[in-house]
């Protein structure tokens, strides 16, 4: 009886939190409070900058490396890629909300920056107010928190962390960051209100365009944004592609890519004959045999993959001399863990038709991203 009561209380709290983060008025109120706070702290911007630049408590390994993994969420291009991946998974309404939130936020920020023309604390230019990175993080995480409580920590922890790092890196004043977060929340409020109406754009993006199209588009956008950063030898795209992208795209490939061609609509062009042969091969294997098309993980293979993943993840964060390849190697290790989880879930569900494509495509994606991220990281070191 007590267990049932506790479950009901938990569900009620979860429902309450979901309603709170799904209400546009909540973000409007928080944004107004943040704007007032920005006005209050504005006279102490210089004192705050002096204190932060004096106490560089994050300039130690591996904290500085870990902070780079948080900074990536302030990049609008990276958050747009993640939104496309959500759409490829089938969460098209969530991706639509994120896109609308980023667009509205971007319009407000790009109007305020040249209008106010506030000089940055590092004197690089006069586009300090408001912080675009803080606004991007604030516009990205709340739509996910409105969808599920699991993303609430991203709103209440990572968003302020992105803003703090902008002041820590001496790119923005404290009032810039607070205003930027409030601007992002304004975009979220408009997005939640706007997306409730089933307009033509919503119907096009959430009903007409297929998930496999978003999957292909996300990969195209990722590569087009990543290659310039690769040429320059640094940047947030390189960190994102090294650490997060392998796991995201392995999961995407494990769950969806094997069925891109089998579930195509009649309006699509004919697929190449080679792809058709692969589809027929897998389907015949499942129909004509009762055995799995690929053997499930045994204990020895599981331990081997687990040790390989741990070897790729742990040593680069301990040995500071190879810090440049910490992202790439640990990202590949996490991708291996994600692949193991995907295979375990597929085996447990009994859908054996997905097991072999999961292994083959997942391994291919890991190799591709290893070449794209590990080798450039080695060259940079």
Short mmCIF file of C-alpha atoms in Angstrom, two decimals:
data_model
loop_
_atom_site.label_atom_id
_atom_site.label_comp_id
_atom_site.label_asym_id
_atom_site.label_seq_id
_atom_site.Cartn_x
_atom_site.Cartn_y
_atom_site.Cartn_z
CA UNK A 1 0.00 0.00 0.00
CA UNK A 2 2.80 2.41 0.91
CA UNK A 3 4.64 1.61 -2.33
CA UNK A 4 1.54 2.40 -4.36
CA UNK A 5 1.06 5.70 -2.51
CA UNK A 6 4.71 6.65 -3.10
CA UNK A 7 4.36 5.88 -6.81
CA UNK A 8 1.25 8.06 -7.04
CA UNK A 9 3.06 10.90 -5.26
CA UNK A 10 6.04 10.54 -7.61
CA UNK A 11 3.77 10.58 -10.67
CA UNK A 12 1.96 13.65 -9.35
CA UNK A 13 5.25 15.49 -8.82
CA UNK A 14 6.51 14.45 -12.24
CA UNK A 15 3.27 15.65 -13.85
CA UNK A 16 3.50 18.93 -11.94
CA UNK A 17 7.10 19.52 -13.05
CA UNK A 18 6.26 18.69 -16.65
CA UNK A 19 3.37 21.16 -16.61
CA UNK A 20 5.56 23.84 -15.07
CA UNK A 21 8.30 23.57 -17.70
CA UNK A 22 5.72 23.26 -20.47
CA UNK A 23 3.93 26.53 -19.66
CA UNK A 24 5.04 29.60 -21.67
CA UNK A 25 4.10 31.93 -18.81
CA UNK A 26 6.76 30.26 -16.62
CA UNK A 27 9.54 31.31 -18.99
CA UNK A 28 8.15 34.83 -19.38
CA UNK A 29 8.15 35.32 -15.61
CA UNK A 30 11.67 33.89 -15.19
CA UNK A 31 12.92 36.07 -18.07
CA UNK A 32 11.51 39.22 -16.43
CA UNK A 33 13.17 38.26 -13.14
CA UNK A 34 16.48 37.71 -14.94
CA UNK A 35 16.25 41.07 -16.71
CA UNK A 36 15.71 42.77 -13.33
CA UNK A 37 18.70 40.88 -11.91
CA UNK A 38 20.82 42.03 -14.87
CA UNK A 39 19.96 45.64 -14.09
CA UNK A 40 20.84 45.12 -10.42
CA UNK A 41 24.24 43.46 -11.03
CA UNK A 42 25.24 45.81 -13.86
CA UNK A 43 27.15 48.23 -11.57
CA UNK A 44 29.25 45.32 -10.25
CA UNK A 45 30.28 43.93 -13.64
CA UNK A 46 33.83 45.21 -13.33
CA UNK A 47 34.31 43.85 -9.80
CA UNK A 48 33.00 40.45 -10.90
CA UNK A 49 35.35 40.41 -13.89
CA UNK A 50 38.32 41.28 -11.67
CA UNK A 51 37.51 38.48 -9.25
CA UNK A 52 37.01 35.87 -12.02
CA UNK A 53 40.18 36.78 -13.90
CA UNK A 54 42.15 36.67 -10.66
CA UNK A 55 40.90 33.31 -9.39
CA UNK A 56 41.41 30.90 -12.31
CA UNK A 57 40.28 27.81 -10.41
CA UNK A 58 39.27 25.89 -13.55
CA UNK A 59 42.67 26.12 -15.24
CA UNK A 60 43.73 22.67 -14.08
CA UNK A 61 43.61 19.37 -15.92
CA UNK A 62 41.15 17.72 -16.43
CA UNK A 63 38.65 20.40 -15.34
CA UNK A 64 39.54 22.62 -18.30
CA UNK A 65 38.92 19.68 -20.65
CA UNK A 66 35.55 18.92 -19.04
CA UNK A 67 34.49 22.55 -19.36
CA UNK A 68 35.06 22.35 -23.12
CA UNK A 69 32.34 19.69 -23.26
CA UNK A 70 29.91 22.17 -21.70
CA UNK A 71 30.90 25.09 -23.92
CA UNK A 72 29.68 23.30 -27.04
CA UNK A 73 26.03 23.81 -26.03
CA UNK A 74 26.44 27.53 -26.56
CA UNK A 75 26.89 27.03 -30.31
CA UNK A 76 23.68 27.45 -32.31
CA UNK A 77 24.92 25.19 -35.11
CA UNK A 78 25.59 22.30 -32.74
CA UNK A 79 22.20 22.64 -31.03
CA UNK A 80 20.55 22.71 -34.46
CA UNK A 81 22.32 19.46 -35.38
CA UNK A 82 21.09 17.83 -32.17
CA UNK A 83 17.56 19.03 -32.98
CA UNK A 84 17.81 17.38 -36.39
CA UNK A 85 18.94 14.16 -34.72
CA UNK A 86 15.90 14.33 -32.44
CA UNK A 87 13.74 14.68 -35.55
CA UNK A 88 15.49 11.68 -37.10
CA UNK A 89 14.63 9.62 -34.03
CA UNK A 90 10.98 10.58 -34.51
CA UNK A 91 10.72 13.43 -31.96
CA UNK A 92 9.82 15.93 -34.65
CA UNK A 93 7.59 18.09 -32.46
CA UNK A 94 10.43 18.52 -29.96
CA UNK A 95 12.84 19.39 -32.77
CA UNK A 96 10.33 21.90 -34.12
CA UNK A 97 10.07 23.58 -30.72
CA UNK A 98 13.85 23.79 -30.41
CA UNK A 99 14.16 25.24 -33.93
CA UNK A 100 11.51 27.92 -33.31
CA UNK A 101 13.08 28.78 -29.95
CA UNK A 102 16.54 29.16 -31.53
CA UNK A 103 15.21 31.27 -34.38
CA UNK A 104 13.33 33.70 -32.11
CA UNK A 105 16.30 33.90 -29.75
CA UNK A 106 18.66 34.52 -32.66
CA UNK A 107 16.52 37.36 -34.02
CA UNK A 108 16.41 39.13 -30.64
CA UNK A 109 20.14 38.67 -29.96
CA UNK A 110 21.23 39.85 -33.41
CA UNK A 111 19.08 42.96 -33.07
CA UNK A 112 20.34 43.84 -29.59
CA UNK A 113 24.06 43.28 -30.23
CA UNK A 114 24.57 46.02 -32.86
CA UNK A 115 21.95 48.27 -31.26
CA UNK A 116 23.53 48.31 -27.79
CA UNK A 117 27.10 47.96 -29.15
CA UNK A 118 28.63 47.19 -25.77
CA UNK A 119 32.36 46.49 -25.74
CA UNK A 120 33.48 43.06 -24.61
CA UNK A 121 35.61 42.80 -21.46
CA UNK A 122 38.51 41.50 -23.58
CA UNK A 123 38.11 44.48 -25.97
CA UNK A 124 37.75 42.25 -29.05
CA UNK A 125 34.65 43.98 -30.46
CA UNK A 126 31.46 45.77 -29.47
CA UNK A 127 29.03 42.85 -29.60
CA UNK A 128 28.99 41.90 -25.93
CA UNK A 129 25.34 42.47 -25.00
CA UNK A 130 23.63 40.04 -24.68
CA UNK A 131 25.55 36.77 -24.57
CA UNK A 132 24.62 34.67 -27.61
CA UNK A 133 26.06 31.45 -26.18
CA UNK A 134 24.10 31.77 -22.94
CA UNK A 135 20.96 32.59 -24.92
CA UNK A 136 21.50 29.54 -27.16
CA UNK A 137 21.84 27.17 -24.20
CA UNK A 138 18.77 28.71 -22.58
CA UNK A 139 16.79 28.27 -25.80
CA UNK A 140 17.93 24.68 -26.33
CA UNK A 141 17.39 22.81 -23.05
CA UNK A 142 13.95 24.03 -21.81
CA UNK A 143 11.97 22.56 -24.76
CA UNK A 144 13.43 19.18 -23.81
CA UNK A 145 12.58 19.79 -20.15
CA UNK A 146 9.01 20.52 -21.24
CA UNK A 147 8.98 17.12 -22.95
CA UNK A 148 10.58 15.04 -20.17
CA UNK A 149 11.80 15.60 -16.61
CA UNK A 150 15.07 13.84 -17.46
CA UNK A 151 16.22 17.01 -19.24
CA UNK A 152 15.49 19.37 -16.34
CA UNK A 153 19.14 19.17 -15.10
CA UNK A 154 20.22 20.50 -18.48
CA UNK A 155 18.06 23.58 -17.93
CA UNK A 156 19.01 24.26 -14.33
CA UNK A 157 22.69 23.21 -14.45
CA UNK A 158 24.22 23.28 -17.94
CA UNK A 159 22.53 26.51 -19.06
CA UNK A 160 23.95 28.58 -16.16
CA UNK A 161 27.27 26.75 -16.58
CA UNK A 162 27.51 27.87 -20.21
CA UNK A 163 26.80 31.44 -19.12
CA UNK A 164 29.37 31.29 -16.33
CA UNK A 165 32.04 30.01 -18.71
CA UNK A 166 31.43 32.98 -21.00
CA UNK A 167 32.36 35.27 -18.11
CA UNK A 168 35.19 32.97 -17.05
CA UNK A 169 36.65 33.11 -20.56
CA UNK A 170 36.42 36.92 -20.41
CA UNK A 171 34.10 37.18 -23.40
CA UNK A 172 31.10 38.69 -21.60
CA UNK A 173 30.14 40.75 -18.59
CA UNK A 174 27.94 39.18 -15.93
CA UNK A 175 24.91 41.27 -16.93
CA UNK A 176 25.38 40.13 -20.55
CA UNK A 177 25.07 36.50 -19.51
CA UNK A 178 22.02 37.01 -17.29
CA UNK A 179 20.28 38.95 -20.06
CA UNK A 180 21.23 36.28 -22.59
CA UNK A 181 19.64 33.53 -20.50
CA UNK A 182 16.50 35.63 -20.15
CA UNK A 183 16.45 36.18 -23.93
CA UNK A 184 16.68 32.44 -24.51
CA UNK A 185 13.75 31.89 -22.14
CA UNK A 186 11.71 34.45 -24.09
CA UNK A 187 12.35 32.41 -27.23
CA UNK A 188 11.26 29.22 -25.44
CA UNK A 189 8.05 30.85 -24.25
CA UNK A 190 7.14 31.96 -27.77
CA UNK A 191 8.09 28.55 -29.17
CA UNK A 192 5.89 26.64 -26.72
CA UNK A 193 2.96 28.96 -27.48
CA UNK A 194 3.52 29.01 -31.23
CA UNK A 195 4.00 25.26 -31.62
CA UNK A 196 0.62 24.46 -30.11
CA UNK A 197 -1.02 25.80 -33.25
CA UNK A 198 -0.97 23.34 -36.13
CA UNK A 199 0.12 25.76 -38.87
CA UNK A 200 1.34 24.83 -42.33
CA UNK A 201 5.02 24.88 -41.38
CA UNK A 202 4.33 22.56 -38.46
CA UNK A 203 2.42 20.13 -40.67
CA UNK A 204 5.22 20.18 -43.25
CA UNK A 205 8.09 19.58 -40.82
CA UNK A 206 6.32 17.16 -38.47
CA UNK A 207 4.18 15.17 -40.88
CA UNK A 208 5.37 15.44 -44.46
CA UNK A 209 9.13 15.14 -43.99
CA UNK A 210 10.23 11.63 -43.00
CA UNK A 211 12.64 10.85 -40.13
CA UNK A 212 15.19 9.35 -42.55
CA UNK A 213 15.35 12.71 -44.35
CA UNK A 214 16.24 14.42 -41.06
CA UNK A 215 18.90 11.76 -40.44
CA UNK A 216 20.57 12.48 -43.78
CA UNK A 217 20.21 16.25 -43.30
CA UNK A 218 21.76 16.11 -39.82
CA UNK A 219 24.83 14.31 -41.17
CA UNK A 220 25.18 16.78 -44.05
CA UNK A 221 24.94 19.78 -41.71
CA UNK A 222 27.37 18.20 -39.27
CA UNK A 223 30.02 17.55 -41.91
CA UNK A 224 29.57 20.97 -43.54
CA UNK A 225 30.05 22.69 -40.16
CA UNK A 226 32.82 20.38 -38.99
CA UNK A 227 35.14 20.61 -42.00
CA UNK A 228 35.91 24.36 -41.62
CA UNK A 229 36.71 23.80 -37.95
CA UNK A 230 38.91 20.86 -38.90
CA UNK A 231 40.85 23.09 -41.30
CA UNK A 232 41.26 25.78 -38.63
CA UNK A 233 42.38 23.15 -36.13
CA UNK A 234 40.03 23.86 -33.24
CA UNK A 235 36.68 25.12 -32.12
CA UNK A 236 33.48 23.85 -30.55
CA UNK A 237 32.52 21.72 -33.56
CA UNK A 238 35.69 19.68 -33.16
CA UNK A 239 34.93 19.07 -29.47
CA UNK A 240 31.33 18.16 -30.23
CA UNK A 241 32.23 15.87 -33.12
CA UNK A 242 34.96 14.17 -31.09
CA UNK A 243 32.98 13.45 -27.93
CA UNK A 244 29.22 13.57 -28.53
CA UNK A 245 28.73 12.87 -32.23
CA UNK A 246 30.05 9.27 -32.39
CA UNK A 247 27.63 8.10 -29.69
CA UNK A 248 24.69 10.02 -31.17
CA UNK A 249 25.21 8.72 -34.68
CA UNK A 250 25.94 5.15 -33.58
CA UNK A 251 22.62 5.15 -31.74
CA UNK A 252 20.92 6.68 -34.75
CA UNK A 253 22.45 4.09 -37.06
CA UNK A 254 21.62 1.22 -34.71
CA UNK A 255 17.97 2.15 -34.39
CA UNK A 256 17.01 3.58 -37.74
CA UNK A 257 19.47 3.30 -40.64
CA UNK A 258 18.85 -0.45 -41.30
CA UNK A 259 15.28 0.44 -42.28
CA UNK A 260 15.89 3.57 -44.32
CA UNK A 261 15.43 1.72 -47.58
CA UNK A 262 12.82 -0.81 -46.47
CA UNK A 263 10.41 1.91 -45.31
CA UNK A 264 10.81 4.40 -48.15
CA UNK A 265 7.74 6.00 -49.66
CA UNK A 266 6.64 5.49 -53.26
CA UNK A 267 7.51 9.08 -54.12
CA UNK A 268 11.22 8.45 -53.44
CA UNK A 269 13.51 7.58 -56.31
CA UNK A 270 14.55 4.00 -56.88
CA UNK A 271 17.29 2.83 -54.58
CA UNK A 272 20.54 1.42 -56.00
CA UNK A 273 20.51 -2.25 -56.84
CA UNK A 274 23.26 -2.95 -54.33
CA UNK A 275 21.17 -1.58 -51.47
CA UNK A 276 18.21 -3.62 -52.63
CA UNK A 277 20.36 -6.77 -52.59
CA UNK A 278 21.47 -6.01 -49.02
CA UNK A 279 17.85 -5.56 -47.93
CA UNK A 280 16.84 -8.84 -49.56
CA UNK A 281 19.82 -10.63 -47.99
CA UNK A 282 18.87 -9.61 -44.46
CA UNK A 283 15.16 -10.32 -44.95
CA UNK A 284 15.87 -13.80 -46.42
CA UNK A 285 18.18 -14.60 -43.50
CA UNK A 286 15.42 -13.80 -41.03
CA UNK A 287 12.64 -15.56 -42.96
CA UNK A 288 14.48 -18.77 -43.85
CA UNK A 289 16.31 -19.35 -40.57
CA UNK A 290 15.26 -19.43 -36.96
CA UNK A 291 18.74 -18.55 -35.71
CA UNK A 292 19.93 -14.96 -35.22
CA UNK A 293 21.64 -13.43 -38.25
CA UNK A 294 24.45 -12.41 -35.88
CA UNK A 295 25.45 -14.18 -32.66
CA UNK A 296 24.51 -12.37 -29.49
CA UNK A 297 27.20 -11.09 -27.15
CA UNK A 298 28.74 -13.79 -24.99
CA UNK A 299 30.43 -12.98 -21.72
CA UNK A 300 33.96 -12.98 -23.12
CA UNK A 301 33.11 -10.63 -25.99
CA UNK A 302 31.17 -8.34 -23.66
CA UNK A 303 34.12 -8.08 -21.26
CA UNK A 304 36.50 -7.44 -24.19
CA UNK A 305 34.38 -4.60 -25.57
CA UNK A 306 33.91 -3.14 -22.09
CA UNK A 307 37.66 -3.15 -21.39
CA UNK A 308 38.34 -1.56 -24.78
CA UNK A 309 35.82 1.20 -24.06
CA UNK A 310 37.28 1.88 -20.61
CA UNK A 311 40.81 1.93 -22.07
CA UNK A 312 39.71 4.58 -24.58
CA UNK A 313 37.85 6.67 -22.00
CA UNK A 314 39.97 6.69 -18.83
CA UNK A 315 43.70 7.05 -19.75
CA UNK A 316 43.39 10.24 -21.86
CA UNK A 317 41.80 12.03 -18.89
CA UNK A 318 44.53 10.88 -16.51
CA UNK A 319 47.62 11.49 -18.66
CA UNK A 320 47.68 15.23 -19.30
CA UNK A 321 50.37 14.94 -21.98
CA UNK A 322 47.82 13.46 -24.41
CA UNK A 323 45.03 15.89 -23.52
CA UNK A 324 44.43 16.85 -27.16
CA UNK A 325 43.11 13.39 -28.00
CA UNK A 326 41.05 13.00 -24.82
CA UNK A 327 37.85 14.01 -26.58
CA UNK A 328 38.36 11.80 -29.60
CA UNK A 329 39.38 8.61 -27.83
CA UNK A 330 36.81 8.93 -25.05
CA UNK A 331 34.09 9.74 -27.58
CA UNK A 332 34.88 6.56 -29.48
CA UNK A 333 34.86 4.59 -26.22
CA UNK A 334 31.44 5.99 -25.32
CA UNK A 335 30.21 5.11 -28.82
CA UNK A 336 31.27 1.50 -28.22
CA UNK A 337 29.30 1.45 -24.97
CA UNK A 338 26.27 2.91 -26.76
CA UNK A 339 26.58 0.24 -29.45
CA UNK A 340 26.69 -2.49 -26.80
CA UNK A 341 23.58 -1.07 -25.13
CA UNK A 342 21.77 -0.90 -28.47
CA UNK A 343 22.59 -4.52 -29.28
CA UNK A 344 21.57 -5.65 -25.79
CA UNK A 345 18.21 -3.89 -26.09
CA UNK A 346 17.61 -5.31 -29.55
CA UNK A 347 18.47 -8.84 -28.41
CA UNK A 348 16.19 -8.46 -25.39
CA UNK A 349 13.28 -7.29 -27.54
CA UNK A 350 13.68 -10.33 -29.79
CA UNK A 351 13.88 -8.32 -33.01
CA UNK A 352 16.79 -10.30 -34.40
CA UNK A 353 16.53 -8.68 -37.82
CA UNK A 354 18.22 -5.57 -36.44
CA UNK A 355 21.19 -7.23 -34.76
CA UNK A 356 23.55 -7.67 -37.71
CA UNK A 357 22.84 -4.25 -39.26
CA UNK A 358 23.42 -2.75 -35.81
CA UNK A 359 26.87 -4.28 -35.54
CA UNK A 360 27.97 -3.57 -39.10
CA UNK A 361 26.65 -0.02 -39.39
CA UNK A 362 27.61 0.88 -35.83
CA UNK A 363 31.17 -0.31 -36.38
CA UNK A 364 31.39 1.58 -39.66
CA UNK A 365 30.20 4.80 -38.04
CA UNK A 366 32.72 4.41 -35.20
CA UNK A 367 35.54 3.94 -37.74
CA UNK A 368 34.44 6.98 -39.76
CA UNK A 369 34.33 9.26 -36.74
CA UNK A 370 37.61 7.83 -35.47
CA UNK A 371 39.25 8.97 -38.72
CA UNK A 372 37.49 12.35 -38.59
CA UNK A 373 38.38 13.13 -34.98
CA UNK A 374 41.21 10.97 -33.66
CA UNK A 375 43.72 11.64 -36.46
CA UNK A 376 43.25 15.45 -36.46
CA UNK A 377 43.58 15.41 -32.67
CA UNK A 378 46.86 13.50 -32.96
CA UNK A 379 48.12 15.98 -35.54
CA UNK A 380 47.19 18.88 -33.23
CA UNK A 381 49.16 17.31 -30.38
#
